[in-house]
Coordinates of C-alpha atoms in Angstrom, one line a residue:
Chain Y
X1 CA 0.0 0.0 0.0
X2 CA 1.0 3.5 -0.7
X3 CA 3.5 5.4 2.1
X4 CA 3.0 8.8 3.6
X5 CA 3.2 11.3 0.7
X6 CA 5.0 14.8 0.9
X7 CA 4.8 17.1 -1.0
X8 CA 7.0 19.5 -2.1
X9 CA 10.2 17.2 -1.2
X10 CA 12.2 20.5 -1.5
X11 CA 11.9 23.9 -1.2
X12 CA 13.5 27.5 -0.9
X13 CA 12.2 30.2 0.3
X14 CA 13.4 33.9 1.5
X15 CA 12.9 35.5 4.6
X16 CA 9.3 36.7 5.6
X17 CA 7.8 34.3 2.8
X18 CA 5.4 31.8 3.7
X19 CA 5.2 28.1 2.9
X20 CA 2.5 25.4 2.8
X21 CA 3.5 21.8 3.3
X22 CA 1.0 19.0 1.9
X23 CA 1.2 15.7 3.3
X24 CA -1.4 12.8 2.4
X25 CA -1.5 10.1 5.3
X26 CA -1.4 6.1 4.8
X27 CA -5.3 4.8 3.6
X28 CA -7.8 4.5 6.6
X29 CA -5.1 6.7 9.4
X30 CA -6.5 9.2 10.8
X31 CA -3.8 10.9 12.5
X32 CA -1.4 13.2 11.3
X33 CA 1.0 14.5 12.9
X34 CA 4.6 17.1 11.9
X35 CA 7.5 17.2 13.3
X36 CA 10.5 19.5 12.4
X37 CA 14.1 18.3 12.5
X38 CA 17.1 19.8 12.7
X39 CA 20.7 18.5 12.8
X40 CA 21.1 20.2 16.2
X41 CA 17.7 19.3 17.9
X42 CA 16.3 16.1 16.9
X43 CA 12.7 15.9 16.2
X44 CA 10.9 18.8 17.5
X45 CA 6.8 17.7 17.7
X46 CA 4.7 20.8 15.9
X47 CA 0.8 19.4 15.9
X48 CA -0.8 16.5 15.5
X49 CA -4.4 16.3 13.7
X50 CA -7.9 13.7 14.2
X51 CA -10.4 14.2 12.4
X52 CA -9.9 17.8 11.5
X53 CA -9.4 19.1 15.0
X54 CA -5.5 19.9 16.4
X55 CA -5.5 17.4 19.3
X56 CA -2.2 18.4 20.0
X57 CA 0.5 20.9 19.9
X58 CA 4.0 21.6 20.6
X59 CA 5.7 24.5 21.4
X60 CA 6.0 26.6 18.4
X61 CA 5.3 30.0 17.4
X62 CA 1.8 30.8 16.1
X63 CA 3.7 31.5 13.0
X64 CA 3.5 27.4 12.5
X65 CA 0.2 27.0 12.2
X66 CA -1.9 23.4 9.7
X67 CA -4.9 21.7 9.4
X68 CA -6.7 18.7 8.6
X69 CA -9.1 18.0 6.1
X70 CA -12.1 15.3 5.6
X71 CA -9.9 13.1 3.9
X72 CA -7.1 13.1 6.5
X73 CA -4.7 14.9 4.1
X74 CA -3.0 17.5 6.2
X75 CA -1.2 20.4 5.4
X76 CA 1.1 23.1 7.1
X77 CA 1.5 26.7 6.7
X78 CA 4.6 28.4 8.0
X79 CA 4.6 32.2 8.1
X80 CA 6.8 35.2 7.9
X81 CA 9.8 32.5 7.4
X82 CA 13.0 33.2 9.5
X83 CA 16.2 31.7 8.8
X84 CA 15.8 28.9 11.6
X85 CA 13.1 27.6 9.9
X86 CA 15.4 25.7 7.7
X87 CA 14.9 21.7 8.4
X88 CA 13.0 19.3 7.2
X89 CA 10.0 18.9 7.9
X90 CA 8.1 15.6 8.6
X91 CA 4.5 14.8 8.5
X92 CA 3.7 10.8 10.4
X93 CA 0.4 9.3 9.7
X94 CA -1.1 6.7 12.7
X95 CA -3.9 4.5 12.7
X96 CA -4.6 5.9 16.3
X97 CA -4.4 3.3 18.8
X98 CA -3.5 4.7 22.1
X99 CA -0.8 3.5 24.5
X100 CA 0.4 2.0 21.2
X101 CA 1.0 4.7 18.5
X102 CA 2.8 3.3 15.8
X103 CA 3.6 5.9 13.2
X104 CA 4.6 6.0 9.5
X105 CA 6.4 8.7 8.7
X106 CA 6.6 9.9 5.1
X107 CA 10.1 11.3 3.6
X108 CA 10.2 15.1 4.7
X109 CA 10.1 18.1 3.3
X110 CA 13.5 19.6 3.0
X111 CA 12.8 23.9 3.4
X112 CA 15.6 26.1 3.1
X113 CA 15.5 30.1 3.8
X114 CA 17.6 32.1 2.6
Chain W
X1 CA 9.4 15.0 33.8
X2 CA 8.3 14.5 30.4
X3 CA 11.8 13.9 28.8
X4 CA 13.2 11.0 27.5
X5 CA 16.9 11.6 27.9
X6 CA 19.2 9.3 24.9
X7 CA 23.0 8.4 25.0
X8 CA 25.2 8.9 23.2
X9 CA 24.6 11.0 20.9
X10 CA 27.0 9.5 18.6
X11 CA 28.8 5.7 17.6
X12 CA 30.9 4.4 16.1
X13 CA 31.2 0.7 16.0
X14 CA 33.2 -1.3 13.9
X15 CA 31.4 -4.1 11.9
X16 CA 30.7 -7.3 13.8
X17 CA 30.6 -5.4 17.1
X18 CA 27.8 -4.7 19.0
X19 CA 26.0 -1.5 18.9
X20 CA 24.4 0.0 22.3
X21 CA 22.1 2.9 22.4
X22 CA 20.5 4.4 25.6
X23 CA 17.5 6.2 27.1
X24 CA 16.2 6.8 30.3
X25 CA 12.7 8.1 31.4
X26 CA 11.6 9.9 34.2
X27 CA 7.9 9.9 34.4
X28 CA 6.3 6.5 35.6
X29 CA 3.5 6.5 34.1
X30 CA 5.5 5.6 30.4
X31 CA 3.9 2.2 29.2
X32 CA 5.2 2.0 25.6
X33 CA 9.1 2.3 24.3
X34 CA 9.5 2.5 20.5
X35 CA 12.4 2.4 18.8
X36 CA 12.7 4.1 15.4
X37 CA 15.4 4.2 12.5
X38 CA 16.3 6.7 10.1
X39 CA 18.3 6.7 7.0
X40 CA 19.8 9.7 5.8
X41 CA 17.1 11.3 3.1
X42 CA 14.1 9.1 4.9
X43 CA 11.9 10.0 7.8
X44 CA 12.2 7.6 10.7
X45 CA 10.4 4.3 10.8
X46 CA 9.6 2.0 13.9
X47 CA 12.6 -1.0 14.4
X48 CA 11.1 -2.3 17.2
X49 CA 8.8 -1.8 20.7
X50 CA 8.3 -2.8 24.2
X51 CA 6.1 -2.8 27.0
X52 CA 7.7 -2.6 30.5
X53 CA 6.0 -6.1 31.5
X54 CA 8.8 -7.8 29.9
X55 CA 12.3 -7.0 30.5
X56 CA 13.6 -7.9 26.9
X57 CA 12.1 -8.4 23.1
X58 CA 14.5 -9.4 20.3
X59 CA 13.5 -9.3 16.8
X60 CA 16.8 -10.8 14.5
X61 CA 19.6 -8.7 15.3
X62 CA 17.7 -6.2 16.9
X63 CA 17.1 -6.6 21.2
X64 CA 15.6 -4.0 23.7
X65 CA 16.8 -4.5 27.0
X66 CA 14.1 -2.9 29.7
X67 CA 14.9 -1.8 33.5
X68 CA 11.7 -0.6 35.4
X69 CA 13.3 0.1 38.7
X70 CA 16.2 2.3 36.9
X71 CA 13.9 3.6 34.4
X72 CA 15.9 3.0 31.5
X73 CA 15.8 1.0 28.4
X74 CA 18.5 0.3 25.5
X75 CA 18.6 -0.8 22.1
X76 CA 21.2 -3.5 21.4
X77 CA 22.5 -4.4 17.6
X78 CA 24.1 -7.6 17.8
X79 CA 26.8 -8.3 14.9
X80 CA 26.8 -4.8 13.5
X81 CA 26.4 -4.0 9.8
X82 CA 27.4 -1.2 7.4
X83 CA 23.6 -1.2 6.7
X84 CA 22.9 -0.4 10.3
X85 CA 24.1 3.1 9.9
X86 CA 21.4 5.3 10.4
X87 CA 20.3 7.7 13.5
X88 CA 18.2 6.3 16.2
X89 CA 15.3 7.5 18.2
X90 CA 13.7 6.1 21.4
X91 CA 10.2 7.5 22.5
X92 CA 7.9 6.9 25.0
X93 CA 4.0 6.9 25.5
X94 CA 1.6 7.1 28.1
X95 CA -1.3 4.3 28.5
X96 CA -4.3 6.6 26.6
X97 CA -1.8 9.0 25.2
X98 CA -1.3 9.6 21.7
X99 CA 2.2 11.3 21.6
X100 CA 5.7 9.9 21.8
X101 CA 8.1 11.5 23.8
X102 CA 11.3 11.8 22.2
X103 CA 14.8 11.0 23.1
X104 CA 17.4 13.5 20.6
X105 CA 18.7 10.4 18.8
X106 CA 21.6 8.8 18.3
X107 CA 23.9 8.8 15.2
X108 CA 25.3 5.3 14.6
X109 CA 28.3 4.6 12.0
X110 CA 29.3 0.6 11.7
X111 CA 32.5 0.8 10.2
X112 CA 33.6 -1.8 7.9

């Protein structure tokens, strides 16, 4: 069956820009969740998304903001881009079970400001 | 509380040898310890899990060694491989909870 989908895989921007990531979860998950990583911090958790609601959030600036829609595909929308935005970004798809959350991430998308 | 706290941060082994990777928890109330694996240019996929009502799982090469009363739990790669190389991730979960906790990872190199 088909993986987590990203889309775009890369990406430059400039400072102040925005960006919208698109990520399209496994069939029947429900979950979607984003993560940034960066060499120097590992995988920092941004939101995670069921059933159109935010169920959860990390600690980012309101500038990171996403959403989910009725078919589970999720996107992201990072505003007035700074240069420590640059990572990649990484959008996990879970069939929800909890105590047991297995999730499938997809490939990232790599965004560079310059 | 919340933090899942990994060692070392990075490896090197050389081929053959056996890799160990460590994390310890703080917060009890953890019930679920993945393990994930990440090439370079891939996002991270789950290697293997445990529950802390057993004290080890193996799967092939792969074993996770669990201590409840020290709150801490490894990842040991028996007979290292060049395809092993990757940066590792441990997590933890609450019974109920969604979200994994995440240790920073570790960067493993198996040289040949």
């Amino acid at each position: 069956k088909a993986g987590v989908t990203q889309t775009p895989r890369y990406l430059i921007k400039t400072r102040g820009q925005q960006v919208t990531l698109s990520c399209s979860p496994i069939s029947g998950h429900r979950s979607v969740s984003w993560y940034q990583q960066t060499p120097g911090q590992g995988l920092q958790f941004l939101f995670e998304y069921f059933s159109e609601t935010q169920r959860n959030k990390g600690n980012f600036p309101g500038r990171f903001s996403g959403r989910q829609f009725s078919n589970s595909r999720s996107e992201m929308n990072v505003s007035t881009l700074e240069l420590g935005d640059s990572a990649l970004y990484l959008c996990a798809s879970s069939r929800d079970s909890p105590g047991a959350n297995v999730l499938t991430f997809g490939a990232g998308s790599r965004l560079t400001v310059l | 509380q919340q933090q899942v706290k990994q060692s070392p941060q990075s490896l090197i082994v050389q081929k053959g040898g056996i890799s160990i990777i460590n994390c310890a928890y703080e917060n009890t109330a953890f019930d679920y310890f993945p393990w994930y694996q990440q090439f370079p240019g891939k996002g991270p996929a789950l290697l293997i899990a445990i529950r802390p009502d057993v004290s080890e799982k193996k799967e092939g090469r792969f074993t996770i060694s669990f201590n409840k009363s020290a709150k801490q739990f490894s990842l040991h790669i028996m007979d290292s491989q060049p395809g092993d190389s990757a940066t590792y991730f441990c997590a933890a979960s609450m019974l109920g909870n969604y979200q994994l906790i995440w240790g920073a990872g570790t960067k493993l190199i198996i040289k040949p």
